Short mmCIF file of C-alpha atoms and ligand atoms in Angstrom, two decimals:
data_model
loop_
_atom_site.label_atom_id
_atom_site.label_comp_id
_atom_site.label_asym_id
_atom_site.label_seq_id
_atom_site.Cartn_x
_atom_site.Cartn_y
_atom_site.Cartn_z
CA UNK A 1 -33.61 -19.06 57.89
CA UNK A 2 -31.75 -16.92 55.16
CA UNK A 3 -32.36 -20.04 52.37
CA UNK A 4 -27.86 -19.37 52.57
CA UNK A 5 -27.43 -19.86 56.85
CA UNK A 6 -29.77 -20.71 59.27
CA UNK A 7 -29.56 -18.20 62.88
CA UNK A 8 -31.64 -19.17 65.82
CA UNK A 9 -34.54 -16.62 66.81
CA UNK A 10 -32.29 -15.56 69.87
CA UNK A 11 -30.00 -14.14 67.17
CA UNK A 12 -32.16 -12.85 64.72
CA UNK A 13 -34.09 -10.82 67.02
CA UNK A 14 -30.84 -9.03 67.97
CA UNK A 15 -29.56 -8.78 64.52
CA UNK A 16 -29.72 -4.63 63.79
CA UNK A 17 -29.19 -5.27 59.90
CA UNK A 18 -29.64 -7.54 57.11
CA UNK A 19 -27.01 -7.81 54.16
CA UNK A 20 -25.97 -10.37 52.16
CA UNK A 21 -22.19 -9.66 51.74
CA UNK A 22 -20.31 -10.61 54.28
CA UNK A 23 -21.03 -13.80 56.61
CA UNK A 24 -19.27 -13.88 60.07
CA UNK A 25 -20.15 -17.20 62.50
CA UNK A 26 -17.94 -15.88 65.45
CA UNK A 27 -17.99 -19.14 67.52
CA UNK A 28 -16.79 -21.64 64.50
CA UNK A 29 -14.03 -18.92 63.36
CA UNK A 30 -15.73 -18.58 59.95
CA UNK A 31 -15.21 -15.77 57.42
CA UNK A 32 -16.56 -15.77 54.01
CA UNK A 33 -17.40 -12.52 51.56
CA UNK A 34 -20.66 -12.97 48.90
CA UNK A 35 -20.34 -16.87 50.01
CA UNK A 36 -16.35 -17.25 49.28
CA UNK A 37 -13.97 -18.49 52.52
CA UNK A 38 -11.34 -15.88 53.16
CA UNK A 39 -8.80 -18.73 53.60
CA UNK A 40 -9.53 -19.06 49.40
CA UNK A 41 -9.83 -15.95 48.85
CA UNK A 42 -6.03 -14.53 49.96
CA UNK A 43 -4.59 -17.51 48.94
CA UNK A 44 -6.35 -17.44 45.16
CA UNK A 45 -7.93 -14.10 44.67
CA UNK A 46 -6.51 -10.49 44.47
CA UNK A 47 -7.42 -7.33 45.90
CA UNK A 48 -9.69 -5.69 43.01
CA UNK A 49 -10.98 -9.46 41.93
CA UNK A 50 -12.39 -8.89 45.84
CA UNK A 51 -13.03 -5.55 45.68
CA UNK A 52 -15.47 -6.35 43.10
CA UNK A 53 -16.64 -9.54 44.36
CA UNK A 54 -18.11 -7.36 47.17
CA UNK A 55 -18.72 -4.43 45.23
CA UNK A 56 -20.88 -6.62 42.56
CA UNK A 57 -21.67 -9.51 44.58
CA UNK A 58 -19.99 -12.28 42.41
CA UNK A 59 -16.59 -13.10 40.82
CA UNK A 60 -15.42 -10.59 37.89
CA UNK A 61 -15.16 -12.56 34.33
CA UNK A 62 -11.35 -11.55 33.44
CA UNK A 63 -13.07 -8.89 30.96
CA UNK A 64 -15.52 -7.15 33.74
CA UNK A 65 -12.33 -6.99 35.95
CA UNK A 66 -10.05 -5.67 33.40
CA UNK A 67 -12.56 -2.90 32.50
CA UNK A 68 -13.07 -2.41 36.58
CA UNK A 69 -8.95 -2.34 36.48
CA UNK A 70 -8.54 0.13 33.94
CA UNK A 71 -11.18 2.08 34.89
CA UNK A 72 -9.91 3.06 38.35
CA UNK A 73 -6.31 3.13 36.82
CA UNK A 74 -7.78 5.84 34.69
CA UNK A 75 -9.07 8.06 38.07
CA UNK A 76 -5.20 7.50 40.17
CA UNK A 77 -4.50 11.35 40.30
CA UNK A 78 -5.97 13.82 42.55
CA UNK A 79 -6.82 17.34 41.25
CA UNK A 80 -4.20 19.68 41.82
CA UNK A 81 -6.09 22.01 44.18
CA UNK A 82 -6.65 18.68 46.01
CA UNK A 83 -2.57 17.81 45.81
CA UNK A 84 -2.58 21.96 47.59
CA UNK A 85 -4.30 19.85 50.67
CA UNK A 86 -1.10 18.70 51.65
CA UNK A 87 0.69 22.16 51.67
CA UNK A 88 -1.61 23.14 54.91
CA UNK A 89 -0.91 20.31 57.01
CA UNK A 90 1.70 19.95 59.85
CA UNK A 91 4.43 17.97 59.00
CA UNK A 92 3.88 15.39 62.29
CA UNK A 93 -0.01 15.39 61.66
CA UNK A 94 -1.26 11.93 61.46
CA UNK A 95 -1.95 10.41 58.50
CA UNK A 96 -5.45 9.50 59.41
CA UNK A 97 -7.42 12.93 59.49
CA UNK A 98 -5.44 13.45 56.89
CA UNK A 99 -7.14 10.78 54.72
CA UNK A 100 -10.45 12.06 56.08
CA UNK A 101 -10.21 15.13 55.16
CA UNK A 102 -8.95 14.68 52.07
CA UNK A 103 -11.79 12.05 51.46
CA UNK A 104 -14.38 14.44 52.02
CA UNK A 105 -13.09 16.95 50.23
CA UNK A 106 -13.14 15.10 47.07
CA UNK A 107 -16.89 15.60 47.59
CA UNK A 108 -16.28 19.58 46.79
CA UNK A 109 -14.60 18.32 43.49
CA UNK A 110 -17.53 16.51 42.29
CA UNK A 111 -20.29 18.18 43.41
CA UNK A 112 -22.22 17.50 39.83
CA UNK A 113 -21.69 13.57 40.97
CA UNK A 114 -22.75 13.59 44.41
CA UNK A 115 -26.38 11.89 44.29
CA UNK A 116 -26.45 8.51 46.63
CA UNK A 117 -29.23 7.22 44.35
CA UNK A 118 -28.28 7.84 40.69
CA UNK A 119 -26.56 4.74 39.50
CA UNK A 120 -23.81 6.01 37.12
CA UNK A 121 -23.14 9.02 39.72
CA UNK A 122 -22.94 6.20 42.55
CA UNK A 123 -20.50 4.10 40.10
CA UNK A 124 -18.29 7.34 39.58
CA UNK A 125 -17.92 7.69 43.19
CA UNK A 126 -16.96 3.87 43.33
CA UNK A 127 -14.04 3.86 41.16
CA UNK A 128 -12.67 7.45 42.48
CA UNK A 129 -12.43 6.38 45.58
CA UNK A 130 -11.10 3.30 45.15
CA UNK A 131 -8.51 4.94 42.52
CA UNK A 132 -7.81 8.22 44.71
CA UNK A 133 -7.58 6.96 48.43
CA UNK A 134 -3.84 4.93 47.62
CA UNK A 135 -2.60 8.29 46.07
CA UNK A 136 -4.55 10.60 49.22
CA UNK A 137 -3.09 7.44 51.24
CA UNK A 138 0.58 7.92 49.66
CA UNK A 139 0.77 11.42 49.80
CA UNK A 140 0.22 11.50 53.52
CA UNK A 141 3.33 9.66 53.76
CA UNK A 142 5.19 11.62 51.92
CA UNK A 143 4.05 14.88 53.86
CA UNK A 144 5.07 13.17 56.79
CA UNK A 145 8.79 13.22 55.72
CA UNK A 146 9.23 15.80 53.84
CA UNK A 147 9.70 14.24 50.12
CA UNK A 148 8.34 15.26 46.91
CA UNK A 149 4.75 13.45 45.65
CA UNK A 150 5.52 11.08 43.32
CA UNK A 151 2.09 11.01 40.36
CA UNK A 152 0.96 7.60 40.22
CA UNK A 153 2.04 5.51 37.46
CA UNK A 154 -0.90 3.78 35.46
CA UNK A 155 1.58 0.84 33.63
CA UNK A 156 1.84 -0.66 37.57
CA UNK A 157 -0.99 -2.56 39.28
CA UNK A 158 -2.77 -0.90 41.93
CA UNK A 159 -0.56 -1.88 44.75
CA UNK A 160 2.61 -1.54 43.05
CA UNK A 161 1.49 1.51 42.26
CA UNK A 162 0.80 2.80 45.85
CA UNK A 163 4.08 1.15 46.37
CA UNK A 164 6.28 3.06 44.39
CA UNK A 165 4.05 6.73 45.56
CA UNK A 166 4.94 5.17 48.96
CA UNK A 167 8.54 4.64 48.56
CA UNK A 168 9.89 5.91 45.84
CA UNK A 169 11.44 9.42 44.86
CA UNK A 170 11.95 11.20 41.88
CA UNK A 171 15.76 10.84 41.25
CA UNK A 172 15.81 7.53 41.20
CA UNK A 173 14.42 4.44 39.33
CA UNK A 174 12.38 2.37 41.97
CA UNK A 175 11.40 -1.45 41.72
CA UNK A 176 8.72 -3.19 43.37
CA UNK A 177 9.46 -5.72 45.02
CA UNK A 178 6.71 -8.10 43.90
CA UNK A 179 6.83 -10.44 46.64
CA UNK A 180 5.74 -7.23 48.93
CA UNK A 181 3.21 -6.18 46.27
CA UNK A 182 1.49 -10.19 46.60
CA UNK A 183 1.98 -10.23 50.52
CA UNK A 184 0.17 -6.27 50.51
CA UNK A 185 -2.21 -7.16 48.23
CA UNK A 186 -2.72 -10.48 50.20
CA UNK A 187 -3.76 -8.46 53.48
CA UNK A 188 -5.68 -5.85 51.68
CA UNK A 189 -7.82 -8.77 51.07
CA UNK A 190 -7.90 -9.97 53.93
CA UNK A 191 -9.00 -6.71 55.49
CA UNK A 192 -11.85 -5.73 52.69
CA UNK A 193 -15.09 -5.95 54.54
CA UNK A 194 -16.20 -7.49 57.96
CA UNK A 195 -19.57 -7.52 58.00
CA UNK A 196 -21.34 -4.56 60.88
CA UNK A 197 -17.84 -3.59 62.17
CA UNK A 198 -17.28 -0.23 64.20
CA UNK A 199 -16.13 2.09 60.99
CA UNK A 200 -18.66 0.25 58.38
CA UNK A 201 -22.01 0.74 60.79
CA UNK A 202 -19.82 4.41 60.72
CA UNK A 203 -20.65 4.32 56.85
CA UNK A 204 -23.80 3.17 57.03
CA UNK A 205 -25.31 5.53 59.65
CA UNK A 206 -23.80 8.60 57.96
CA UNK A 207 -25.03 6.94 54.59
CA UNK A 208 -28.39 6.84 56.54
CA UNK A 209 -29.59 10.24 56.56
CA UNK A 210 -28.67 10.06 52.46
CA UNK A 211 -24.99 12.17 53.11
CA UNK A 212 -23.08 11.12 50.33
CA UNK A 213 -19.99 8.11 49.85
CA UNK A 214 -16.83 10.31 49.93
CA UNK A 215 -18.62 11.85 53.24
CA UNK A 216 -19.91 8.15 54.43
CA UNK A 217 -16.31 6.96 53.90
CA UNK A 218 -14.82 9.76 55.29
CA UNK A 219 -16.43 9.53 58.59
CA UNK A 220 -15.36 5.27 58.67
CA UNK A 221 -11.80 6.39 58.24
CA UNK A 222 -12.37 8.51 61.01
CA UNK A 223 -14.47 5.56 63.55
CA UNK A 224 -10.97 3.30 61.87
CA UNK A 225 -9.16 5.15 63.60
CA UNK A 226 -9.76 4.38 67.24
CA UNK A 227 -7.20 2.34 69.58
CA UNK A 228 -9.66 -0.40 69.94
CA UNK A 229 -10.90 -0.79 66.36
CA UNK A 230 -8.84 -0.22 63.18
CA UNK A 231 -5.60 1.52 65.34
CA UNK A 232 -5.45 -1.86 67.05
CA UNK A 233 -2.85 -2.60 64.48
CA UNK A 234 0.03 -0.01 65.64
CA UNK A 235 -1.07 0.22 69.50
CA UNK A 236 0.00 -3.72 68.56
CA UNK A 237 3.79 -3.17 67.64
CA UNK A 238 3.55 0.20 70.51
CA UNK A 239 2.82 -2.84 72.66
CA UNK A 240 5.49 -5.16 71.41
CA UNK A 241 8.25 -2.21 71.68
CA UNK A 242 7.05 -1.36 75.08
CA UNK A 243 8.18 -5.16 75.97
CA UNK A 244 10.96 -5.53 74.85
CA UNK A 245 11.92 -2.17 76.29
CA UNK A 246 11.54 -4.00 79.28
CA UNK A 247 13.46 -6.65 78.97
CA UNK A 248 10.95 -8.86 77.07
CA UNK A 249 9.19 -9.21 80.05
CA UNK A 250 6.35 -11.08 78.70
CA UNK A 251 5.20 -12.64 81.87
CA UNK A 252 5.58 -9.12 83.36
CA UNK A 253 3.00 -7.71 80.80
CA UNK A 254 0.82 -10.73 81.56
CA UNK A 255 0.25 -10.05 85.18
CA UNK A 256 -0.93 -6.11 84.23
CA UNK A 257 -3.24 -6.84 81.51
CA UNK A 258 -4.83 -9.93 84.63
CA UNK A 259 -4.57 -7.00 87.04
CA UNK A 260 -6.01 -4.48 84.75
CA UNK A 261 -3.71 -1.63 84.93
CA UNK A 262 -4.48 1.66 84.29
CA UNK A 263 -6.28 -0.01 81.77
CA UNK A 264 -3.57 -2.07 80.55
CA UNK A 265 -4.75 -4.16 77.62
CA UNK A 266 -3.08 -6.94 75.31
CA UNK A 267 -4.05 -5.19 72.26
CA UNK A 268 -4.55 -7.49 69.02
CA UNK A 269 -6.70 -9.69 71.26
CA UNK A 270 -10.28 -10.16 71.48
CA UNK A 271 -13.00 -9.36 69.08
CA UNK A 272 -17.12 -8.44 69.80
CA UNK A 273 -17.76 -11.48 67.14
CA UNK A 274 -14.84 -13.96 66.97
CA UNK A 275 -15.13 -15.99 70.16
CA UNK A 276 -12.43 -18.08 68.47
CA UNK A 277 -9.30 -17.34 66.23
CA UNK A 278 -9.86 -14.52 63.85
CA UNK A 279 -9.42 -16.15 60.45
CA UNK A 280 -7.54 -13.65 59.48
CA UNK A 281 -5.67 -13.60 62.28
CA UNK A 282 -4.01 -17.13 61.49
CA UNK A 283 -3.13 -16.30 57.68
CA UNK A 284 -1.49 -13.11 58.99
CA UNK A 285 0.70 -15.01 60.81
CA UNK A 286 1.81 -17.51 59.14
CA UNK A 287 2.61 -14.67 56.49
CA UNK A 288 4.93 -12.59 58.94
CA UNK A 289 6.86 -15.44 59.67
CA UNK A 290 7.26 -15.94 55.62
CA UNK A 291 7.84 -12.13 54.75
CA UNK A 292 9.87 -12.09 57.83
CA UNK A 293 12.56 -14.59 56.68
CA UNK A 294 11.87 -14.12 52.72
CA UNK A 295 13.36 -10.87 53.22
CA UNK A 296 15.75 -11.63 55.26
CA UNK A 297 14.92 -9.49 58.38
CA UNK A 298 14.29 -11.21 61.61
CA UNK A 299 12.27 -9.22 64.13
CA UNK A 300 12.37 -10.16 67.85
CA UNK A 301 9.27 -8.35 68.38
CA UNK A 302 8.08 -11.29 66.13
CA UNK A 303 9.23 -13.21 69.06
CA UNK A 304 7.75 -11.91 71.70
CA UNK A 305 4.23 -12.12 69.48
CA UNK A 306 4.49 -15.37 69.53
CA UNK A 307 5.04 -15.86 73.65
CA UNK A 308 2.48 -13.53 74.23
CA UNK A 309 0.35 -15.34 72.32
CA UNK A 310 1.76 -18.58 73.88
CA UNK A 311 0.93 -17.51 77.21
CA UNK A 312 -1.99 -15.65 76.79
CA UNK A 313 -3.81 -19.07 74.68
CA UNK A 314 -2.64 -21.14 78.16
CA UNK A 315 -3.95 -18.59 80.15
CA UNK A 316 -7.50 -19.16 81.61
CA UNK A 317 -7.32 -15.02 82.13
CA UNK A 318 -7.75 -14.75 78.15
CA UNK A 319 -9.18 -18.41 77.05
CA UNK A 320 -12.83 -17.62 80.24
CA UNK A 321 -13.41 -15.03 78.21
CA UNK A 322 -13.29 -16.79 74.50
CA UNK A 323 -9.84 -14.11 73.86
CA UNK A 324 -8.50 -15.21 71.38
CA UNK A 325 -5.38 -12.91 68.76
CA UNK A 326 -7.98 -11.01 66.08
CA UNK A 327 -6.61 -9.39 62.37
CA UNK A 328 -4.66 -6.49 63.69
CA UNK A 329 -2.01 -8.56 66.34
CA UNK A 330 0.74 -9.47 63.89
CA UNK A 331 -0.22 -6.94 60.55
CA UNK A 332 2.00 -4.88 61.94
CA UNK A 333 5.12 -6.85 62.38
CA UNK A 334 4.34 -7.48 58.60
CA UNK A 335 3.94 -2.97 57.85
CA UNK A 336 7.02 -2.73 59.72
CA UNK A 337 9.29 -5.25 57.54
CA UNK A 338 7.60 -3.94 54.13
CA UNK A 339 8.98 -0.48 55.61
CA UNK A 340 5.57 1.28 56.88
CA UNK A 341 6.11 3.21 59.85
CA UNK A 342 3.57 2.64 62.95
CA UNK A 343 1.78 5.49 61.98
CA UNK A 344 1.05 4.52 58.61
CA UNK A 345 -0.62 0.93 59.87
CA UNK A 346 -4.08 2.13 60.39
CA UNK A 347 -4.18 4.02 56.91
CA UNK A 348 -3.71 0.36 55.39
CA UNK A 349 -6.09 -0.79 57.14
CA UNK A 350 -8.35 1.55 55.48
CA UNK A 351 -6.64 0.88 52.52
CA UNK A 352 -8.42 -2.54 52.45
CA UNK A 353 -11.28 -1.87 54.20
CA UNK A 354 -12.67 0.50 51.45
CA UNK A 355 -14.24 -1.70 48.96
CA UNK A 356 -16.27 -2.99 51.78
CA UNK A 357 -17.32 -0.25 53.32
CA UNK A 358 -18.59 1.60 49.50
CA UNK A 359 -20.22 -1.98 48.88
CA UNK A 360 -22.14 -2.21 52.81
CA UNK A 361 -23.00 1.57 52.09
CA UNK A 362 -24.54 0.47 48.06
CA UNK A 363 -25.87 -2.10 49.38
CA UNK A 364 -27.98 0.36 52.00
CA UNK A 365 -28.84 2.69 49.63
CA UNK A 366 -31.09 0.60 47.26
CA UNK A 367 -32.96 -0.49 50.60
CA UNK A 368 -37.18 0.26 49.26
CA UNK A 369 -37.52 1.64 52.83
CA UNK A 370 -33.99 3.22 53.47
CA UNK A 371 -34.85 4.47 57.12
CA UNK A 372 -32.31 6.83 58.95
CA UNK A 373 -30.22 5.55 61.75
CA UNK A 374 -32.04 6.46 64.80
CA UNK A 375 -30.70 4.17 67.81
CA UNK A 376 -32.88 4.96 71.09
CA UNK A 377 -31.53 5.30 74.37
CA UNK A 378 -32.91 4.36 77.84
CA UNK A 379 -32.97 8.02 79.85
CA UNK A 380 -31.12 7.74 83.11
CA UNK A 381 -30.39 11.48 84.05
CA UNK A 382 -32.54 13.70 86.42
CA UNK A 383 -36.50 13.67 86.54
CA UNK A 384 -38.10 16.70 85.62
CA UNK A 385 -37.03 19.92 88.11
CA UNK A 386 -38.13 23.67 87.94
CA UNK A 387 -35.11 25.98 86.71
CA UNK A 388 -33.08 27.67 89.32
CA UNK A 389 -32.08 31.43 89.51
CA UNK A 390 -28.35 31.68 89.67
CA UNK A 391 -27.93 33.69 92.37
CA UNK A 392 -30.25 30.95 93.86
CA UNK A 393 -27.98 28.25 93.03
C1 SDX I 1 -10.43 -4.63 64.81
O1 SDX I 1 -15.81 -5.13 64.98
C2 SDX I 1 -15.22 -6.21 64.33
O2 SDX I 1 -15.42 -7.17 63.00
C3 SDX I 1 -13.72 -5.58 63.96
C4 SDX I 1 -12.57 -5.95 63.42
C5 SDX I 1 -12.75 -5.88 61.86
O3 SDX I 1 -11.82 -6.53 60.78
O4 SDX I 1 -13.45 -4.48 61.15
O5 SDX I 1 -12.45 -7.46 63.35
C6 SDX I 1 -10.95 -4.97 63.33
O6 SDX I 1 -11.24 -3.61 65.05
C7 SDX I 1 -10.33 -5.88 66.02
C8 SDX I 1 -10.00 -5.38 67.29
C9 SDX I 1 -8.80 -4.93 67.09
N1 SDX I 1 -9.25 -4.44 68.80
C10 SDX I 1 -7.94 -4.60 70.13
O7 SDX I 1 -7.30 -5.38 69.69
C11 SDX I 1 -8.10 -4.11 71.03
C12 SDX I 1 -8.19 -4.58 72.67
N2 SDX I 1 -9.46 -5.40 72.31
C13 SDX I 1 -10.29 -5.03 73.13
O8 SDX I 1 -10.54 -3.89 73.24
C14 SDX I 1 -11.44 -5.94 72.68
O9 SDX I 1 -11.23 -7.14 72.55
C15 SDX I 1 -12.29 -5.30 71.59
C16 SDX I 1 -12.99 -3.91 71.91
C17 SDX I 1 -11.96 -5.99 70.48
C18 SDX I 1 -13.86 -6.82 71.97
O10 SDX I 1 -14.37 -5.88 73.34
P1 SDX I 1 -15.51 -6.75 73.80
O11 SDX I 1 -16.15 -8.63 73.02
O12 SDX I 1 -16.35 -5.45 73.86
O13 SDX I 1 -15.41 -7.53 75.06
P2 SDX I 1 -15.23 -6.79 76.58
O14 SDX I 1 -14.99 -5.49 76.56
O15 SDX I 1 -16.97 -7.20 76.21
O16 SDX I 1 -14.66 -7.47 77.82
C19 SDX I 1 -14.81 -8.87 77.84
C20 SDX I 1 -13.54 -8.78 78.87
C21 SDX I 1 -13.78 -7.73 79.76
O17 SDX I 1 -12.97 -8.14 80.88
P3 SDX I 1 -13.82 -8.74 82.34
O18 SDX I 1 -14.67 -7.52 82.38
O19 SDX I 1 -15.26 -9.71 82.27
O20 SDX I 1 -13.03 -8.68 83.45
O21 SDX I 1 -12.31 -9.42 78.53
C22 SDX I 1 -12.05 -8.52 78.30
C23 SDX I 1 -12.37 -7.45 79.49
O22 SDX I 1 -12.13 -6.27 80.01
N3 SDX I 1 -11.17 -8.12 77.88
C24 SDX I 1 -9.42 -7.74 77.24
C25 SDX I 1 -9.28 -7.55 75.95
N4 SDX I 1 -10.17 -7.29 75.12
C26 SDX I 1 -11.34 -8.26 76.12
N5 SDX I 1 -9.53 -8.06 78.09
C27 SDX I 1 -7.23 -7.97 78.33
N6 SDX I 1 -7.06 -8.04 76.68
C28 SDX I 1 -7.81 -7.50 75.21
N7 SDX I 1 -7.45 -7.20 74.32
#
């Protein structure tokens, strides 16, 4: 009994940590940030307002949100020496290791402000991460296409600034499409936090050693990169392209998944917690249909994805294993329609998840008796045995 939600005693015994930030009921398909249902936040809030909610615990007043927004605006520039980091990366570098490297390197520019127990320094790092990670993300993309970087334009909104730095060029005026900005803002809201998922648990684990917030978030970026986690949104598009190249043979692909051929999985399906439809996936699916229609960019891959979902949800192999679409199943189709290359999809996930990582790290740091993360193990190796000299092996 936490006063807000009642858990069965069995769950209380298996939980690894307690948190007041995000609540998930995997069987009922419920997701709430600080008590607010995800569908209401996706429809009525904004990414910076949700970031404020996750980090500070309450929805901001208009004055508080304006101050938060302005503070972030004042920190969007990267140190020129950090900009030069990008010269060293190969053109074809995946943007996720570029992101994790640059985020970790940020700590070298603020060495006098890394104390995880100094509230002002933690606040400065919070603002710097929220402000600079979109700039780093856009530079990683620009580097990959050999285009010049654009400095941030602080007259724009948070998402608009990121879109202009990503798709704009110095030679011409770039006008952000308000539809794209609003949908991307909503997608960031949907990704903003998700309880103790792999990357958030990584951020907390690294932070539990009293490592600074930059180092902890950089570790979270690396955990998110994995195809079973944040990398799944890129893997879904690769899977849909493969099915399309195979003549759209959805039934044939599903057969390969059911036969577990070379570990073939239905990417974007299944979840460690949701054993029901991921509430975020339902919102994204509708947005995908709206965006593709409004941008007049019909995509045959959307038809393949919807056919895949229809076939899987009618097949006992998936239903018996409680495998439903997760947040990654449809997001890539929207990112593709917006003009992002597949390599940037997981970077977009990281941009959305950033406030959740920060909020969870800050919450952990306030634990009065913060203990270093130290999982125990069952030893399954050789019993004790004497050393054998090399000439007797
Ligand atoms: C995210 O934790 C979070 O909150 C994560 C996330 C967030 O917001 O942070 O929601 C974001 O990471 C979503 C998940 C994205 N990953 C994918 O879409 C990759 C494909 N999904 C699978 O890898 C898998 O479903 C996991 C890893 C997501 C969850 O795996 P589970 O719950 O550990 O399931 P399992 O491995 O115990 O599998 C149970 C059975 C197994 O078959 P059997 O051994 O019973 O025969 O289901 C099978 C699995 O082989 N299975 C799948 C499958 N997922 C599980 N079979 C085919 N396709 C799949 N996608």
